Short mmCIF file of C-alpha atoms in Angstrom, two decimals:
data_model
loop_
_atom_site.label_atom_id
_atom_site.label_comp_id
_atom_site.label_asym_id
_atom_site.label_seq_id
_atom_site.Cartn_x
_atom_site.Cartn_y
_atom_site.Cartn_z
CA MET A 1 31.52 -19.05 35.26
CA PRO A 2 30.25 -22.67 35.35
CA GLU A 3 32.42 -25.41 36.67
CA PHE A 4 34.51 -27.68 34.41
CA VAL A 5 33.15 -31.08 34.30
CA ARG A 6 34.53 -34.28 32.61
CA VAL A 7 32.74 -35.15 29.42
CA ALA A 8 35.04 -37.58 27.70
CA SER A 9 38.50 -39.11 27.44
CA ILE A 10 40.91 -37.81 24.88
CA HIS A 11 40.86 -41.27 23.36
CA ASP A 12 37.14 -41.23 22.84
CA LEU A 13 37.37 -39.01 19.66
CA ALA A 14 39.73 -39.42 16.78
CA ASP A 15 40.74 -36.39 14.89
CA GLY A 16 37.84 -35.22 12.70
CA GLU A 17 35.15 -36.79 14.88
CA MET A 18 32.32 -35.26 16.92
CA ARG A 19 29.78 -36.49 19.32
CA GLN A 20 27.17 -35.37 21.75
CA VAL A 21 28.27 -35.56 25.27
CA ASP A 22 26.72 -34.83 28.72
CA ALA A 23 28.15 -32.07 30.81
CA ASP A 24 26.44 -32.71 34.10
CA GLY A 25 23.09 -32.95 32.56
CA THR A 26 23.65 -30.50 29.80
CA ALA A 27 23.94 -31.77 26.21
CA VAL A 28 27.08 -30.52 24.38
CA LEU A 29 28.59 -31.05 20.99
CA LEU A 30 32.22 -32.10 21.40
CA ALA A 31 34.48 -32.08 18.26
CA ARG A 32 38.15 -32.85 17.74
CA VAL A 33 39.83 -30.99 14.92
CA ASP A 34 43.59 -31.04 14.30
CA GLY A 35 44.14 -32.26 17.81
CA THR A 36 42.11 -29.43 19.45
CA PHE A 37 38.83 -30.03 21.21
CA HIS A 38 35.90 -27.75 20.76
CA ALA A 39 32.61 -27.64 22.56
CA CYS A 40 29.42 -25.81 21.54
CA THR A 41 25.59 -25.97 21.37
CA ALA A 42 24.39 -29.61 20.72
CA PHE A 43 21.38 -28.68 18.68
CA CYS A 44 20.88 -26.78 15.55
CA THR A 45 19.53 -23.21 16.09
CA HIS A 46 16.99 -23.80 13.28
CA TYR A 47 14.67 -26.61 14.26
CA GLY A 48 16.74 -28.20 16.98
CA ALA A 49 18.27 -31.16 15.09
CA PRO A 50 21.11 -32.98 17.01
CA LEU A 51 24.22 -31.81 15.23
CA ALA A 52 26.09 -34.95 16.08
CA ASP A 53 23.89 -36.71 13.47
CA GLY A 54 25.26 -34.46 10.78
CA VAL A 55 28.69 -34.35 9.28
CA LEU A 56 31.93 -32.58 10.36
CA ASP A 57 34.19 -31.19 7.66
CA GLY A 58 37.17 -29.48 9.10
CA THR A 59 35.66 -27.15 11.63
CA THR A 60 32.34 -27.02 9.73
CA VAL A 61 29.41 -29.06 11.06
CA VAL A 62 26.41 -29.47 8.70
CA CYS A 63 23.00 -30.06 10.33
CA PRO A 64 21.53 -33.38 9.13
CA TRP A 65 17.96 -31.99 8.67
CA HIS A 66 18.10 -28.79 6.70
CA HIS A 67 21.89 -28.22 6.13
CA ALA A 68 22.45 -25.26 8.24
CA ALA A 69 26.19 -25.07 8.77
CA PHE A 70 28.28 -23.75 11.70
CA ASP A 71 31.92 -23.39 12.70
CA VAL A 72 32.53 -25.53 15.86
CA ALA A 73 35.58 -23.57 16.71
CA SER A 74 33.89 -20.13 16.81
CA GLY A 75 30.18 -21.04 16.81
CA ALA A 76 29.67 -18.74 13.79
CA LEU A 77 26.72 -19.42 11.45
CA CYS A 78 28.14 -20.27 7.97
CA GLN A 79 24.93 -21.21 6.08
CA PRO A 80 21.14 -20.87 6.56
CA PRO A 81 18.39 -21.80 7.15
CA ALA A 82 19.45 -21.30 10.78
CA LEU A 83 19.51 -17.63 11.90
CA ASP A 84 21.61 -17.71 14.95
CA ALA A 85 25.16 -18.86 15.80
CA LEU A 86 25.96 -21.68 18.17
CA ARG A 87 26.98 -21.04 21.67
CA ARG A 88 30.58 -21.97 22.40
CA PHE A 89 31.97 -23.34 25.70
CA PRO A 90 35.36 -23.42 27.28
CA VAL A 91 37.31 -26.66 26.99
CA ARG A 92 40.24 -27.96 29.13
CA VAL A 93 42.25 -31.14 28.86
CA ASP A 94 43.59 -32.55 32.05
CA GLY A 95 45.68 -35.62 31.45
CA ASP A 96 43.48 -38.03 29.48
CA ASP A 97 40.25 -36.16 30.46
CA VAL A 98 38.27 -33.66 28.49
CA LEU A 99 36.52 -31.14 30.60
CA VAL A 100 33.88 -28.59 29.49
CA ALA A 101 32.30 -25.68 31.35
CA ALA A 102 28.75 -25.33 30.14
CA PRO A 103 25.97 -23.34 31.83
CA ASP A 104 22.71 -25.05 32.88
CA ASP A 105 20.79 -23.44 29.97
CA ALA A 106 23.22 -24.41 27.29
CA ASP A 107 20.98 -27.04 25.72
CA GLU A 108 18.11 -24.63 25.44
CA HIS A 109 19.91 -22.92 22.49
CA GLY A 110 18.48 -24.14 19.27
CA LYS A 111 15.09 -24.87 20.74
CA GLY A 112 13.25 -21.73 19.82
CA ILE A 113 15.09 -19.31 22.22
CA ALA A 114 15.08 -15.68 21.66
CA TYR A 115 17.77 -14.11 19.53
CA ARG A 116 21.09 -13.54 21.14
CA GLU A 117 23.78 -11.50 19.45
CA SER A 118 26.82 -13.48 20.29
CA ASP A 119 27.42 -14.52 23.78
CA GLY A 120 30.58 -12.40 23.34
CA GLU A 121 32.02 -14.57 20.57
CA THR A 122 31.23 -12.39 17.52
CA PRO A 123 30.72 -8.74 17.00
CA ALA A 124 27.28 -7.35 17.70
CA MET A 125 25.07 -5.99 14.95
CA ALA A 126 25.64 -2.43 14.07
CA SER A 127 23.30 0.27 15.40
CA VAL A 128 21.85 3.12 13.34
CA ASP A 129 23.90 6.37 13.25
CA ALA A 130 22.47 8.92 10.74
CA THR A 131 25.31 11.30 11.52
CA ALA A 132 27.91 8.66 10.46
CA ASP A 133 25.98 7.06 7.67
CA ASP A 134 23.19 8.96 5.72
CA ARG A 135 22.58 6.17 3.13
CA LEU A 136 19.17 4.53 2.71
CA PHE A 137 19.03 0.88 1.68
CA LEU A 138 15.54 -0.25 0.57
CA LEU A 139 14.56 -3.87 0.70
CA VAL A 140 11.42 -4.53 -1.45
CA GLY A 141 9.89 -7.68 0.05
CA ALA A 142 10.06 -9.27 3.47
CA GLY A 143 10.49 -12.99 2.84
CA ALA A 144 13.51 -15.20 3.32
CA ALA A 145 15.84 -13.19 1.01
CA ALA A 146 15.00 -9.72 2.38
CA ALA A 147 15.03 -10.84 6.01
CA SER A 148 18.46 -12.51 5.59
CA CYS A 149 19.79 -9.47 3.76
CA ALA A 150 18.66 -7.06 6.48
CA GLU A 151 20.34 -9.09 9.18
CA ALA A 152 23.52 -9.46 7.18
CA LEU A 153 23.61 -5.77 6.44
CA ARG A 154 23.60 -4.94 10.17
CA ALA A 155 25.99 -7.75 10.95
CA GLN A 156 28.48 -6.49 8.36
CA GLY A 157 28.50 -3.05 9.95
CA TYR A 158 25.91 -1.04 7.84
CA ARG A 159 24.69 1.79 10.06
CA GLY A 160 22.55 3.81 7.62
CA ARG A 161 18.75 3.71 7.30
CA LEU A 162 17.30 0.33 6.42
CA VAL A 163 13.69 -0.11 5.20
CA MET A 164 11.97 -3.45 4.49
CA ALA A 165 8.63 -2.89 2.67
CA THR A 166 6.07 -5.59 1.95
CA PRO A 167 2.41 -5.69 0.94
CA GLU A 168 1.80 -8.42 3.51
CA THR A 169 0.51 -7.62 7.02
CA LYS A 170 3.16 -9.61 8.87
CA PRO A 171 6.82 -9.12 9.27
CA PRO A 172 9.06 -11.87 7.97
CA TYR A 173 7.76 -15.48 8.84
CA ASP A 174 8.70 -19.00 8.03
CA ARG A 175 6.82 -19.72 4.86
CA THR A 176 8.01 -23.25 4.70
CA LYS A 177 5.79 -24.15 7.56
CA LEU A 178 2.61 -22.95 5.86
CA SER A 179 1.89 -26.32 3.94
CA LYS A 180 3.33 -28.51 6.71
CA GLY A 181 2.97 -27.81 10.40
CA TYR A 182 0.89 -24.71 10.23
CA LEU A 183 -1.85 -26.22 8.00
CA ALA A 184 -1.93 -29.40 10.20
CA ASP A 185 -2.13 -27.34 13.43
CA PRO A 186 -2.26 -23.50 12.96
CA ASP A 187 -0.10 -21.63 15.37
CA ASP A 188 0.69 -18.08 14.42
CA ALA A 189 3.50 -17.63 16.98
CA ALA A 190 5.41 -20.53 15.57
CA LEU A 191 5.72 -18.77 12.16
CA ARG A 192 7.68 -15.78 13.40
CA LEU A 193 11.29 -15.65 12.25
CA ARG A 194 11.93 -12.81 14.84
CA ASP A 195 9.72 -10.90 17.17
CA GLY A 196 8.93 -7.32 16.61
CA ALA A 197 11.36 -6.03 19.13
CA PHE A 198 14.31 -7.57 17.20
CA TYR A 199 13.77 -5.32 14.15
CA GLU A 200 13.15 -2.26 16.17
CA SER A 201 16.23 -2.79 18.33
CA HIS A 202 18.31 -3.14 15.14
CA GLY A 203 16.90 -0.22 13.37
CA ILE A 204 15.18 -2.16 10.71
CA GLU A 205 12.06 -0.17 9.59
CA MET A 206 9.21 -2.70 8.89
CA TRP A 207 6.71 -1.21 6.45
CA THR A 208 3.90 -3.73 6.29
CA GLY A 209 0.91 -3.29 4.07
CA ARG A 210 2.98 -1.30 1.68
CA ALA A 211 3.28 -2.42 -1.96
CA VAL A 212 5.69 -0.82 -4.53
CA SER A 213 3.88 0.11 -7.81
CA ALA A 214 6.80 1.35 -9.75
CA LEU A 215 10.58 1.33 -9.46
CA ASP A 216 12.98 3.52 -11.49
CA PRO A 217 16.47 2.17 -11.48
CA ASP A 218 18.02 5.15 -13.10
CA ALA A 219 16.46 7.73 -10.65
CA ARG A 220 16.78 5.22 -7.83
CA THR A 221 13.36 5.80 -6.69
CA ALA A 222 10.51 3.51 -5.57
CA THR A 223 6.93 4.63 -5.75
CA PHE A 224 4.29 2.99 -3.48
CA GLU A 225 0.65 2.29 -4.27
CA ASP A 226 -0.32 5.18 -1.87
CA GLY A 227 1.66 7.67 -4.05
CA GLU A 228 4.66 8.02 -1.74
CA THR A 229 8.00 8.07 -3.52
CA VAL A 230 11.27 7.08 -1.78
CA THR A 231 14.74 7.79 -3.04
CA TYR A 232 17.28 5.10 -2.23
CA ASP A 233 20.94 4.64 -2.45
CA VAL A 234 20.85 0.90 -2.96
CA ALA A 235 17.89 -1.35 -3.25
CA LEU A 236 17.14 -5.16 -3.28
CA VAL A 237 14.09 -6.62 -5.00
CA ALA A 238 13.10 -9.78 -3.12
CA THR A 239 9.28 -9.81 -3.68
CA GLY A 240 8.97 -13.57 -4.12
CA GLY A 241 6.19 -15.12 -6.24
CA THR A 242 2.48 -14.62 -6.96
CA PRO A 243 0.49 -17.83 -6.94
CA ARG A 244 -0.96 -18.79 -10.27
CA ARG A 245 -4.54 -19.28 -10.89
CA LEU A 246 -5.68 -21.53 -13.74
CA PRO A 247 -7.12 -19.79 -16.75
CA ILE A 248 -10.27 -21.81 -16.62
CA GLU A 249 -13.96 -21.23 -15.65
CA GLY A 250 -14.53 -21.25 -11.98
CA ALA A 251 -10.90 -20.62 -10.83
CA THR A 252 -12.02 -17.70 -8.70
CA LEU A 253 -15.15 -19.30 -7.11
CA ASP A 254 -15.62 -19.07 -3.43
CA GLY A 255 -13.94 -22.15 -1.83
CA VAL A 256 -11.12 -22.21 -4.49
CA GLN A 257 -8.09 -21.37 -2.31
CA LEU A 258 -4.55 -20.51 -2.89
CA LEU A 259 -1.52 -21.18 -0.45
CA ARG A 260 1.35 -18.77 -0.59
CA SER A 261 0.93 -16.23 2.35
CA TRP A 262 0.16 -16.43 5.94
CA GLU A 263 -3.26 -15.18 5.16
CA ASP A 264 -3.78 -17.82 2.59
CA ALA A 265 -2.96 -20.52 5.04
CA ARG A 266 -5.03 -19.01 7.83
CA THR A 267 -8.04 -18.87 5.46
CA LEU A 268 -7.50 -22.42 4.18
CA ALA A 269 -7.14 -23.73 7.71
CA ASP A 270 -10.36 -22.05 8.73
CA ARG A 271 -12.18 -23.27 5.56
CA VAL A 272 -11.29 -26.97 5.99
CA GLY A 273 -12.36 -26.89 9.70
CA ASP A 274 -15.91 -27.85 8.89
CA ALA A 275 -15.06 -29.68 5.62
CA GLU A 276 -14.93 -33.29 4.91
CA SER A 277 -12.99 -33.37 1.61
CA VAL A 278 -10.52 -31.22 -0.44
CA ALA A 279 -9.42 -31.47 -4.03
CA ILE A 280 -5.80 -30.29 -4.59
CA ILE A 281 -4.99 -29.21 -8.18
CA GLY A 282 -1.25 -29.59 -8.66
CA ALA A 283 1.00 -32.51 -7.72
CA SER A 284 3.74 -30.01 -6.70
CA PHE A 285 5.63 -29.80 -3.33
CA ILE A 286 3.04 -27.38 -2.00
CA GLY A 287 0.17 -29.54 -3.24
CA MET A 288 1.64 -32.78 -1.85
CA GLU A 289 2.73 -31.25 1.50
CA ALA A 290 -0.74 -29.76 1.90
CA ALA A 291 -2.31 -33.15 0.94
CA SER A 292 -0.23 -34.75 3.76
CA SER A 293 -1.19 -32.12 6.23
CA LEU A 294 -4.95 -32.26 5.44
CA ARG A 295 -4.98 -35.97 5.22
CA GLY A 296 -3.59 -35.98 8.75
CA ARG A 297 -6.57 -33.89 9.86
CA GLY A 298 -8.84 -36.60 8.56
CA LEU A 299 -10.05 -35.00 5.38
CA ALA A 300 -10.60 -36.98 2.20
CA VAL A 301 -7.97 -35.74 -0.21
CA THR A 302 -7.70 -36.06 -3.92
CA VAL A 303 -4.68 -34.81 -5.86
CA VAL A 304 -5.21 -33.77 -9.52
CA GLY A 305 -2.15 -33.23 -11.65
CA ARG A 306 -0.98 -33.12 -15.34
CA GLU A 307 2.06 -35.20 -14.38
CA GLU A 308 1.91 -38.94 -14.51
CA THR A 309 3.79 -39.06 -11.24
CA PRO A 310 4.16 -36.43 -8.50
CA PHE A 311 7.42 -34.41 -8.80
CA GLU A 312 8.40 -36.29 -11.96
CA ASN A 313 9.84 -33.16 -13.52
CA VAL A 314 12.14 -32.50 -10.44
CA LEU A 315 12.78 -35.97 -9.08
CA GLY A 316 11.87 -38.32 -12.02
CA PRO A 317 9.12 -40.93 -12.10
CA ASP A 318 10.87 -43.50 -9.87
CA VAL A 319 11.61 -41.23 -6.96
CA GLY A 320 8.36 -39.45 -7.42
CA GLY A 321 6.59 -42.78 -7.30
CA VAL A 322 7.89 -43.40 -3.78
CA PHE A 323 5.99 -40.34 -2.54
CA GLU A 324 2.82 -41.25 -4.55
CA LYS A 325 2.78 -44.71 -2.96
CA ALA A 326 3.29 -43.23 0.44
CA ALA A 327 0.39 -40.92 -0.16
CA ARG A 328 -1.89 -43.71 -1.53
CA ASP A 329 -0.98 -45.84 1.46
CA GLN A 330 -2.41 -43.19 3.68
CA GLY A 331 -5.64 -42.87 1.71
CA VAL A 332 -5.02 -40.02 -0.76
CA GLN A 333 -6.69 -40.51 -4.13
CA PHE A 334 -5.08 -39.29 -7.32
CA ARG A 335 -6.13 -38.15 -10.79
CA LEU A 336 -2.85 -37.93 -12.66
CA GLY A 337 -2.17 -37.23 -16.27
CA ALA A 338 -5.23 -35.05 -16.32
CA ASP A 339 -5.97 -31.61 -17.46
CA VAL A 340 -8.45 -29.47 -15.44
CA GLN A 341 -11.10 -28.14 -17.72
CA ARG A 342 -13.28 -26.11 -15.33
CA ILE A 343 -14.62 -25.80 -11.75
CA THR A 344 -18.30 -25.59 -11.11
CA THR A 345 -20.57 -25.72 -8.07
CA VAL A 346 -22.79 -28.54 -7.17
CA ALA A 347 -26.31 -27.66 -6.08
CA ALA A 348 -26.88 -28.13 -2.32
CA ASP A 349 -29.31 -30.82 -1.22
CA PRO A 350 -31.88 -28.93 0.90
CA GLU A 351 -33.26 -32.15 2.44
CA ALA A 352 -29.92 -33.25 3.60
CA GLU A 353 -28.92 -29.51 4.55
CA THR A 354 -25.53 -30.10 2.71
CA PRO A 355 -23.55 -26.93 1.91
CA ARG A 356 -22.74 -26.17 -1.70
CA ARG A 357 -19.74 -28.22 -3.06
CA LEU A 358 -17.23 -27.74 -5.74
CA ARG A 359 -16.82 -29.98 -8.88
CA VAL A 360 -13.47 -30.19 -10.61
CA GLU A 361 -13.92 -31.39 -14.15
CA THR A 362 -10.92 -32.93 -15.77
CA SER A 363 -9.99 -34.91 -18.87
CA ALA A 364 -9.88 -38.04 -16.59
CA GLY A 365 -13.27 -37.55 -14.92
CA HIS A 366 -14.44 -35.25 -12.16
CA VAL A 367 -13.80 -34.76 -8.43
CA THR A 368 -16.35 -33.34 -5.92
CA ALA A 369 -15.00 -31.70 -2.78
CA ASP A 370 -15.92 -29.08 -0.15
CA VAL A 371 -12.72 -27.13 -0.83
CA VAL A 372 -10.33 -26.80 -3.84
CA LEU A 373 -6.74 -25.90 -3.37
CA LEU A 374 -4.70 -24.57 -6.25
CA GLY A 375 -1.02 -25.49 -6.05
CA VAL A 376 0.07 -24.84 -9.67
CA GLY A 377 3.19 -22.83 -9.02
CA VAL A 378 4.07 -19.07 -8.81
CA SER A 379 5.10 -16.25 -11.05
CA PRO A 380 7.79 -13.72 -10.04
CA ALA A 381 6.06 -10.74 -8.41
CA THR A 382 7.88 -8.11 -10.46
CA ALA A 383 5.09 -6.34 -12.51
CA PHE A 384 6.35 -3.03 -11.04
CA LEU A 385 9.49 -3.45 -13.15
CA GLU A 386 7.78 -4.06 -16.37
CA GLY A 387 9.71 -2.66 -19.23
CA ALA A 388 13.11 -2.95 -17.54
CA ASP A 389 15.67 -4.42 -19.86
CA PHE A 390 16.87 -6.90 -17.17
CA ARG A 391 13.23 -8.41 -16.68
CA ARG A 392 12.35 -11.56 -18.64
CA ASP A 393 9.00 -12.23 -20.17
CA ASP A 394 8.26 -14.70 -17.37
CA GLY A 395 8.96 -11.96 -14.82
CA GLY A 396 12.36 -13.18 -13.74
CA LEU A 397 15.05 -10.55 -13.02
CA ILE A 398 18.45 -11.25 -14.79
CA VAL A 399 21.34 -10.58 -12.43
CA ASP A 400 25.08 -11.02 -12.66
CA GLU A 401 27.14 -13.32 -10.51
CA ARG A 402 26.96 -10.75 -7.70
CA LEU A 403 23.23 -10.50 -7.89
CA ARG A 404 23.22 -7.11 -9.45
CA ALA A 405 20.40 -6.14 -11.93
CA ALA A 406 21.37 -2.65 -12.59
CA PRO A 407 23.66 -0.04 -10.81
CA GLY A 408 22.41 0.23 -7.20
CA LEU A 409 19.76 -2.48 -7.74
CA TYR A 410 19.97 -6.14 -6.70
CA ALA A 411 17.68 -9.07 -6.80
CA ALA A 412 17.31 -12.17 -4.64
CA GLY A 413 15.12 -15.14 -3.98
CA ASP A 414 12.42 -16.47 -6.33
CA VAL A 415 12.59 -13.41 -8.70
CA ALA A 416 16.40 -13.67 -9.38
CA VAL A 417 17.82 -15.45 -12.46
CA VAL A 418 21.35 -16.20 -11.48
CA PRO A 419 24.30 -17.71 -13.35
CA ASP A 420 24.93 -21.23 -11.97
CA ALA A 421 28.53 -21.15 -10.74
CA ARG A 422 29.09 -24.78 -11.84
CA THR A 423 27.35 -24.88 -15.26
CA GLY A 424 27.28 -21.11 -16.27
CA LYS A 425 23.58 -21.53 -17.11
CA ALA A 426 21.02 -18.77 -15.85
CA VAL A 427 18.68 -20.43 -13.29
CA ARG A 428 15.87 -19.28 -11.31
CA ILE A 429 15.38 -21.45 -8.15
CA GLU A 430 12.44 -21.19 -5.80
CA HIS A 431 13.87 -22.60 -2.57
CA TRP A 432 13.66 -21.12 0.92
CA ARG A 433 17.36 -21.72 1.72
CA VAL A 434 18.49 -20.43 -1.67
CA ALA A 435 16.60 -17.26 -1.02
CA GLN A 436 18.40 -16.87 2.33
CA GLN A 437 21.73 -17.56 0.64
CA HIS A 438 20.99 -14.91 -1.96
CA GLY A 439 20.08 -12.35 0.77
CA ARG A 440 23.26 -12.90 2.67
CA ALA A 441 25.36 -12.55 -0.49
CA ALA A 442 23.38 -9.60 -1.76
CA ALA A 443 24.09 -7.66 1.52
CA HIS A 444 27.78 -7.71 0.97
CA ALA A 445 27.38 -6.77 -2.77
CA MET A 446 25.06 -3.83 -1.78
CA LEU A 447 27.63 -2.53 0.64
CA ALA A 448 30.37 -2.78 -2.03
CA ASP A 449 28.11 -0.79 -4.32
CA THR A 450 28.85 2.29 -2.41
CA ASP A 451 32.33 1.24 -1.09
CA PRO A 452 34.63 0.20 -3.90
CA THR A 453 37.27 -1.03 -1.44
CA LEU A 454 35.05 -4.10 -0.68
CA GLU A 455 35.72 -7.23 -2.73
CA VAL A 456 32.72 -9.37 -3.66
CA ALA A 457 33.03 -12.92 -4.62
CA PRO A 458 30.71 -14.42 -7.32
CA PHE A 459 27.69 -16.19 -5.80
CA ALA A 460 28.51 -19.85 -5.78
CA ASP A 461 26.45 -21.40 -2.86
CA VAL A 462 25.11 -24.90 -3.49
CA PRO A 463 21.18 -25.12 -3.59
CA PHE A 464 19.39 -27.35 -1.09
CA PHE A 465 15.68 -28.00 -0.34
CA TRP A 466 13.74 -30.39 1.78
CA THR A 467 10.21 -31.65 1.98
CA GLY A 468 8.40 -33.70 4.66
CA GLN A 469 5.17 -35.58 3.75
CA PHE A 470 3.45 -38.85 4.53
CA GLY A 471 6.21 -39.90 6.92
CA LEU A 472 8.92 -39.33 4.46
CA SER A 473 11.67 -36.76 4.54
CA LEU A 474 13.54 -35.91 1.38
CA ARG A 475 16.76 -33.96 1.08
CA TYR A 476 17.88 -32.63 -2.26
CA VAL A 477 21.27 -31.14 -2.82
CA GLY A 478 22.43 -29.33 -5.96
CA HIS A 479 20.42 -28.43 -9.09
CA ALA A 480 19.46 -30.55 -12.17
CA GLU A 481 16.65 -29.15 -14.34
CA ARG A 482 17.28 -32.02 -16.76
CA TRP A 483 19.33 -35.27 -16.56
CA ASP A 484 20.54 -38.08 -18.65
CA GLU A 485 20.48 -40.67 -15.98
CA VAL A 486 19.36 -41.24 -12.44
CA ILE A 487 21.59 -43.61 -10.41
CA VAL A 488 19.77 -45.12 -7.43
CA ASP A 489 21.72 -46.68 -4.53
CA GLY A 490 19.46 -48.45 -1.92
CA SER A 491 15.91 -49.48 -2.05
CA LEU A 492 13.02 -47.30 -3.33
CA ASP A 493 10.58 -49.87 -2.07
CA ASP A 494 12.13 -49.65 1.47
CA ARG A 495 12.34 -45.83 1.28
CA ASP A 496 15.94 -45.83 2.04
CA PHE A 497 18.04 -44.57 -0.93
CA LEU A 498 20.36 -42.04 -2.58
CA ALA A 499 19.53 -40.91 -6.11
CA ALA A 500 22.19 -39.17 -8.19
CA TYR A 501 21.12 -37.05 -11.14
CA VAL A 502 23.65 -37.08 -13.92
CA SER A 503 23.87 -34.49 -16.67
CA GLY A 504 26.81 -33.93 -19.09
CA GLY A 505 28.85 -36.72 -17.55
CA ALA A 506 28.67 -35.22 -14.04
CA VAL A 507 26.48 -35.70 -10.92
CA ARG A 508 24.59 -32.31 -10.59
CA ALA A 509 22.27 -33.19 -7.79
CA ILE A 510 21.62 -35.71 -5.06
CA ALA A 511 18.21 -36.67 -3.51
CA THR A 512 18.01 -38.95 -0.37
CA VAL A 513 15.44 -40.55 1.75
CA GLY A 514 16.61 -42.05 5.01
CA ARG A 515 20.16 -41.10 4.45
CA ASP A 516 20.65 -37.68 6.00
CA ARG A 517 24.39 -37.97 6.73
CA GLN A 518 25.06 -38.88 2.95
CA ALA A 519 23.00 -35.79 1.94
CA ALA A 520 24.95 -33.61 4.26
CA ALA A 521 28.25 -35.02 3.01
CA ALA A 522 27.06 -34.36 -0.55
CA GLN A 523 26.47 -30.67 0.40
CA ARG A 524 30.11 -30.20 1.45
CA LEU A 525 31.42 -32.18 -1.54
CA LEU A 526 29.49 -29.99 -3.83
CA ASP A 527 30.75 -26.96 -2.03
CA ARG A 528 34.24 -28.18 -2.50
CA ARG A 529 33.50 -29.27 -6.18
CA ALA A 530 34.75 -32.70 -5.15
CA LEU A 531 31.56 -34.87 -5.71
CA PRO A 532 32.63 -38.27 -7.23
CA ALA A 533 32.04 -39.15 -10.91
CA PRO A 534 28.93 -41.19 -11.89
CA ALA A 535 30.89 -44.33 -11.95
CA ALA A 536 31.51 -44.17 -8.22
CA PHE A 537 27.77 -43.90 -7.65
CA ARG A 538 27.11 -46.87 -9.77
CA ALA A 539 29.41 -48.87 -7.53
CA GLY A 540 27.76 -47.70 -4.36
CA VAL A 541 29.93 -44.82 -3.05
CA ASP A 542 30.08 -43.74 0.62
CA LEU A 543 30.02 -40.01 0.56
CA GLU A 544 31.05 -39.62 4.15
CA ALA A 545 34.16 -41.62 3.49
CA VAL A 546 34.90 -39.50 0.36
CA LEU A 547 34.47 -36.38 2.37
CA ARG A 548 36.92 -37.70 5.05
CA ASP A 549 39.52 -38.45 2.31
CA VAL A 550 39.06 -34.90 0.73
CA GLY A 551 39.55 -33.31 4.12
#
């Protein structure tokens, strides 16, 4: 047991406050809630953000970067994208002094350490026991939703057989890094969510290179492309999306790349190694993040898009224009408001020994580049369920508020069309964190499918996504496919603002740049359904103050 050391005075923190303190050289997050002091890991277990820069709501701390949420009293993980809980440390009050006993390695947690089950604070994951539980749960897919579901099933005590099947060659990895850090500096090890030993030790069978060709919800069978058929008790479809190729001449030429999988990113990174220029078709988040990464590698980058401004359909032209200007400031060229007509090859110049290049012909002129990247969205990868009455024409799978598509069958992630708990509208949201939230919720619902004593609450988690590009970090909380008004507080020119998206007389979503605490506060207020009315945003509301008042 480490020794107790003084970290603060009881007068240093008011009730409801937190700060990072030093425990004899070890960083610790100290929080005071209802008169009680709590000490835990100082850094988020996702990417290592300092949690003291986030917001504290009751005993819940929200990470300022990607909105993972933890309970400072128990260390428990409340919301992804983090995978692990915080480590919790003993606290003692001696007179006016607050003392904490933290081991020397305490501040290593949240900085890429190996998985630890609990440090004794929470129950360990269940182990497989075929004699006690002969069920088979099948997870079709191995992305964010399936990986979260698998871990949640074991954490909630499921001891039966658990199979995760994917056509990809890798176990679950962090897809969000592909267009960002990985493309800028490929590092395969940095992509892993867990190492192979984790899945083996928790009895999670990883079937890589295995694609499902047909699934029969009535018979509860899944047939794989190699002809094998598996009978399941409960299944989850979490197959994600298939990147679209434009229906134009030249879309499949050598050098025209996609970016969805680890293999895609590896191929693209290798391809641009000897290139000087790249044309990116699609001013989407994938396209713009890739543009930032490739421009950082010194390539000449041109972005071609049908939009007049990047992200205008998601963020509106004013906020989208902030990112366009940031990209232009770093040398990115644009062809916007343009339809791509075809892609052709440009004959090599034998005298200059130049390699063959690609020519993107658009309604606004042409772009010549060594490599072309298609970033024009994805379609739900659900062809194996064609004909199912819950499958929409666009491939989305219609589920109820508990993520159930049919008896014994659930869907999560990019494929799931879920009722929005706030508006009642069916929405399909392609966010990494939402997929993780789906997976965690689906696990409980799947267990309840075979155990009627379990109660399942409707899915009501608040969506969140982030992007980092050209030196800017955007946080987006909530969901607004359409809006009547965008209220901007702050300065778009200075890249320090909060934008509130109003629909039907209510603020449905918040986007921020340079205001991470406000975004984290918005997350909690939306969770509580306590976000202020549009008039408050027009007057310049302080969401942290509102959250304190609500608490």
